[in-house]
mmCIF file of C-alpha atoms in Angstrom:
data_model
loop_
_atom_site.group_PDB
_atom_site.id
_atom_site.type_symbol
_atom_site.label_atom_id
_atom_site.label_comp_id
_atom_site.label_asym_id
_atom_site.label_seq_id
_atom_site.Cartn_x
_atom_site.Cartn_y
_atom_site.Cartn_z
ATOM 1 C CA UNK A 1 0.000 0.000 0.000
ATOM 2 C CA UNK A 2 1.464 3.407 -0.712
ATOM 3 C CA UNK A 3 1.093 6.230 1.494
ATOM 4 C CA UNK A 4 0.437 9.608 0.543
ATOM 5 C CA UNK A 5 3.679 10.953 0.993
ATOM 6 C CA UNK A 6 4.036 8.561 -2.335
ATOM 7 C CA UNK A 7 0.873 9.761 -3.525
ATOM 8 C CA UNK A 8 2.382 13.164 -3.402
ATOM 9 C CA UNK A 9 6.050 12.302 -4.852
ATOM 10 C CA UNK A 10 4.153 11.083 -8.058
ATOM 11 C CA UNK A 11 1.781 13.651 -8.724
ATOM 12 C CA UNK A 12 1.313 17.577 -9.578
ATOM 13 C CA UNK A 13 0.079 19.644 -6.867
ATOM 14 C CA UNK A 14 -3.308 19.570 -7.037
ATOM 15 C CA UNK A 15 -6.017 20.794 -4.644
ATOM 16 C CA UNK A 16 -7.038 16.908 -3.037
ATOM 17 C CA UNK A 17 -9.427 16.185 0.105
ATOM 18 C CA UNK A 18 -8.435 13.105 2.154
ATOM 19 C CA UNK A 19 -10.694 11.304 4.455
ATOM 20 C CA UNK A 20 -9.959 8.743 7.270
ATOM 21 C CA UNK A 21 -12.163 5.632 6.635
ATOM 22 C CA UNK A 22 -11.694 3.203 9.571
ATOM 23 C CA UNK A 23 -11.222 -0.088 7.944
ATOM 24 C CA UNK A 24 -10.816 -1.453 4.463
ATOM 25 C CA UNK A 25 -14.877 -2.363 4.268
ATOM 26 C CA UNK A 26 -16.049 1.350 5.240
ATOM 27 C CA UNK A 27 -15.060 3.031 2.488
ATOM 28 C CA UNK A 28 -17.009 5.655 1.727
ATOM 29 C CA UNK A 29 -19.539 5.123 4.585
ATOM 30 C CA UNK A 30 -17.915 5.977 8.123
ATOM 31 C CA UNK A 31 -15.213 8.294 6.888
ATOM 32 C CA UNK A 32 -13.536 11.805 9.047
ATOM 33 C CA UNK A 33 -12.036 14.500 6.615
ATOM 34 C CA UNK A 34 -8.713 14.923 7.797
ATOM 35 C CA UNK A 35 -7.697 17.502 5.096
ATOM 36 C CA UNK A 36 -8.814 19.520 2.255
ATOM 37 C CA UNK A 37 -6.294 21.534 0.508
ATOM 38 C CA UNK A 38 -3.478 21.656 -1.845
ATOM 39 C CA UNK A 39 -1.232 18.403 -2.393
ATOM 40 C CA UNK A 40 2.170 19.609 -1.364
ATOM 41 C CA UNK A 41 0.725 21.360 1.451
ATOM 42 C CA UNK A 42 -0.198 17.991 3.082
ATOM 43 C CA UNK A 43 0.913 18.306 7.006
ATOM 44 C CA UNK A 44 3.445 15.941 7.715
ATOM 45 C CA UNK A 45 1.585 14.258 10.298
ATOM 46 C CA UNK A 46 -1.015 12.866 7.387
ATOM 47 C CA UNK A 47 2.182 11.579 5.532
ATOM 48 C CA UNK A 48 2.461 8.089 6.441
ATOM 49 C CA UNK A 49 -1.199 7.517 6.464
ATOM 50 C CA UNK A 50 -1.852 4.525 4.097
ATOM 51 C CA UNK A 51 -3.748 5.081 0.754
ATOM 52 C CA UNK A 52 -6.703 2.518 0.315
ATOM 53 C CA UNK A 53 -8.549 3.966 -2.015
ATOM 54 C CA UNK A 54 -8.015 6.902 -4.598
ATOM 55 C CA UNK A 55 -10.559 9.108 -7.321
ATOM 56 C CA UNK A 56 -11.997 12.377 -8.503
ATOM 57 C CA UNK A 57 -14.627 14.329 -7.018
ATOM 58 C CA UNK A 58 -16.698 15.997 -10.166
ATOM 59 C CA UNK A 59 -18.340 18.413 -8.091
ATOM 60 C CA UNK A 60 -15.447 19.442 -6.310
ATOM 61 C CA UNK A 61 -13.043 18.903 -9.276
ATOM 62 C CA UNK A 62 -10.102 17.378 -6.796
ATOM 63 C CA UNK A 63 -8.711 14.290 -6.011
ATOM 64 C CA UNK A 64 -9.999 12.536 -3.492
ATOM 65 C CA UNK A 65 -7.634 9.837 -1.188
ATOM 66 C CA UNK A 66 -9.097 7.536 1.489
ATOM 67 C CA UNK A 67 -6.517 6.675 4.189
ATOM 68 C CA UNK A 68 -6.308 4.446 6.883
ATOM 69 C CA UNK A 69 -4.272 4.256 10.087
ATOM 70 C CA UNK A 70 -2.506 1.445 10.723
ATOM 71 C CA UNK A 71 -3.064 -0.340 13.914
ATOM 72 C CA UNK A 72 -0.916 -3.048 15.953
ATOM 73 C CA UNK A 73 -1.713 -6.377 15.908
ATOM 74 C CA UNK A 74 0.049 -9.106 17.811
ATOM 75 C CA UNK A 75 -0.433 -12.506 15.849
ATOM 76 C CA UNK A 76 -0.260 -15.785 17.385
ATOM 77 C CA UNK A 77 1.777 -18.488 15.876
ATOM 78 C CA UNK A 78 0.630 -22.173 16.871
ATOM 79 C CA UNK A 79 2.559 -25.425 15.691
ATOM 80 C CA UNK A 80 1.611 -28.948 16.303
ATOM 81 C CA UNK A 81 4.508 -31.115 16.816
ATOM 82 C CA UNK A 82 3.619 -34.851 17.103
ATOM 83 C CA UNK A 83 5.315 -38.272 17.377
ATOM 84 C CA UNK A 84 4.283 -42.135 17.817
ATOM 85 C CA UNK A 85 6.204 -43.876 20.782
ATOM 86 C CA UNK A 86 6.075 -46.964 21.738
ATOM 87 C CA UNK A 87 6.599 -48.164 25.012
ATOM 88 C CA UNK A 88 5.739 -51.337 27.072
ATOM 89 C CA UNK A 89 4.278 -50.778 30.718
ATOM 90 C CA UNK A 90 2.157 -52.315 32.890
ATOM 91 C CA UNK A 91 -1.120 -50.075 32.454
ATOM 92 C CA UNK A 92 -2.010 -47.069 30.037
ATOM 93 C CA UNK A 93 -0.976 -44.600 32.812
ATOM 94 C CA UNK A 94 2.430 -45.867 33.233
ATOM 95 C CA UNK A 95 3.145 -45.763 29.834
ATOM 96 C CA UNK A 96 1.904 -41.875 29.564
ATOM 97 C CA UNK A 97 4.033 -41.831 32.938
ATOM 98 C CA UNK A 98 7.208 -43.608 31.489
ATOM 99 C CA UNK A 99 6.481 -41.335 27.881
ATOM 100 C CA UNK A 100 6.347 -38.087 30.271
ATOM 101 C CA UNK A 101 9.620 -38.853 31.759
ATOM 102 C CA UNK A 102 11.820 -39.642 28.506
ATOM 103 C CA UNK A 103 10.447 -36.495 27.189
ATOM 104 C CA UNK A 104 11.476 -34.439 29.878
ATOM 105 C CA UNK A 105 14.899 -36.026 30.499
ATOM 106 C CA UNK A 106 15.856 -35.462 26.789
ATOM 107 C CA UNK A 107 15.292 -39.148 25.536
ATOM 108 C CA UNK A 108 12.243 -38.181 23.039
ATOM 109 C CA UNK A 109 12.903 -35.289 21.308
ATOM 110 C CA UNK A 110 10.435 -34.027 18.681
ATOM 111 C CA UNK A 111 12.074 -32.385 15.947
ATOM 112 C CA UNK A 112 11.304 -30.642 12.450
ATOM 113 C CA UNK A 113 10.070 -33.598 10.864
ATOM 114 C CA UNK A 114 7.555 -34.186 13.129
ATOM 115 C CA UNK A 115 5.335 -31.025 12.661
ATOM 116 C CA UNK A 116 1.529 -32.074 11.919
ATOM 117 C CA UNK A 117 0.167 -28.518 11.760
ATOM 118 C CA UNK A 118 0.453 -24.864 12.428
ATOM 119 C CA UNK A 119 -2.031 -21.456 12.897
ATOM 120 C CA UNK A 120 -1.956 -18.598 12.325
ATOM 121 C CA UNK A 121 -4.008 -15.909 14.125
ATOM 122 C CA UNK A 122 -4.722 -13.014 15.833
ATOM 123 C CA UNK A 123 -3.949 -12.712 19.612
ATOM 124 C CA UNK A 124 -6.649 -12.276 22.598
ATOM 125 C CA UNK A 125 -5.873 -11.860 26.009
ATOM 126 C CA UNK A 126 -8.422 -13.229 26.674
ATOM 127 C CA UNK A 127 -8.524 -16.402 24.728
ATOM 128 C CA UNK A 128 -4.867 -17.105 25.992
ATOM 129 C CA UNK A 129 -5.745 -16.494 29.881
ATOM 130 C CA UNK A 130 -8.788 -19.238 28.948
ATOM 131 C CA UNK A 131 -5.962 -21.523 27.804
ATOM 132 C CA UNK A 132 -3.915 -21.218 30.779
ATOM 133 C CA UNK A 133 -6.672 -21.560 32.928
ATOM 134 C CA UNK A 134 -7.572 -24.411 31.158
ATOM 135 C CA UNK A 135 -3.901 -26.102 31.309
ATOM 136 C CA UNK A 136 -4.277 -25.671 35.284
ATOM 137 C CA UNK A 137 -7.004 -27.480 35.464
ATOM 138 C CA UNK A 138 -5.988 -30.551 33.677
#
């Protein structure tokens, strides 16, 4: 996405109004003017601003740019590692028991090979205070 400082390196200065639309599917609907005025003029605090969306207003004869702050996400990153181990014990339990202890001493190690899955998403508090909630309990 270019921003309008690009928007500005690549075009004549024109008189252009720029509104602040608030995501990518509210174009046009739930927008704040942020500036209307000449194209060089542009403070430099609008600079950066992303362009989404660009045209020409007839009625006002300008350009017309539709910008959008960028926010912070933090993304989650989930892999699934998984291996089959076989092991001979008295009961189910022991063998989860005896399984349990060669992973944690270093015997069973799973490595790239054994990767069944990832996910990709976006972070909640929330969800992850669930999770560890959830982990105490078992």
């Amino acid at each position: 996405m270019a921003t309008v400082k690009d928007y500005m390196d690549k075009n004549d200065n024109v008189r252009v109004l720029i509104d602040l639309t608030p995501d990518m599917e509210s174009i046009g609907i739930f927008n704040k003017e942020l500036y209307d005025g000449m194209l060089h003029d542009i403070p430099e605090k609008f600079q950066q601003l992303k362009v989404v969306s660009e045209g020409w207003l007839m009625g006002k004869q300008c350009n017309k740019l539709y910008v959008i702050k960028e926010k912070e996400y933090v993304i989650e990153i989930q892999e699934t590692l998984s291996k089959l181990v076989s092991v001979k014990a008295a009961s189910e339990a022991d063998a989860i028991k005896k399984v349990k202890e060669q992973y944690s001493t270093g015997d069973i190690i799973l490595e790239a090979e054994d990767l069944k899955e990832h996910q990709i998403s976006v972070y909640h508090e929330t969800r992850h205070k669930e999770k560890e909630q959830e982990e105490r309990t078992l």
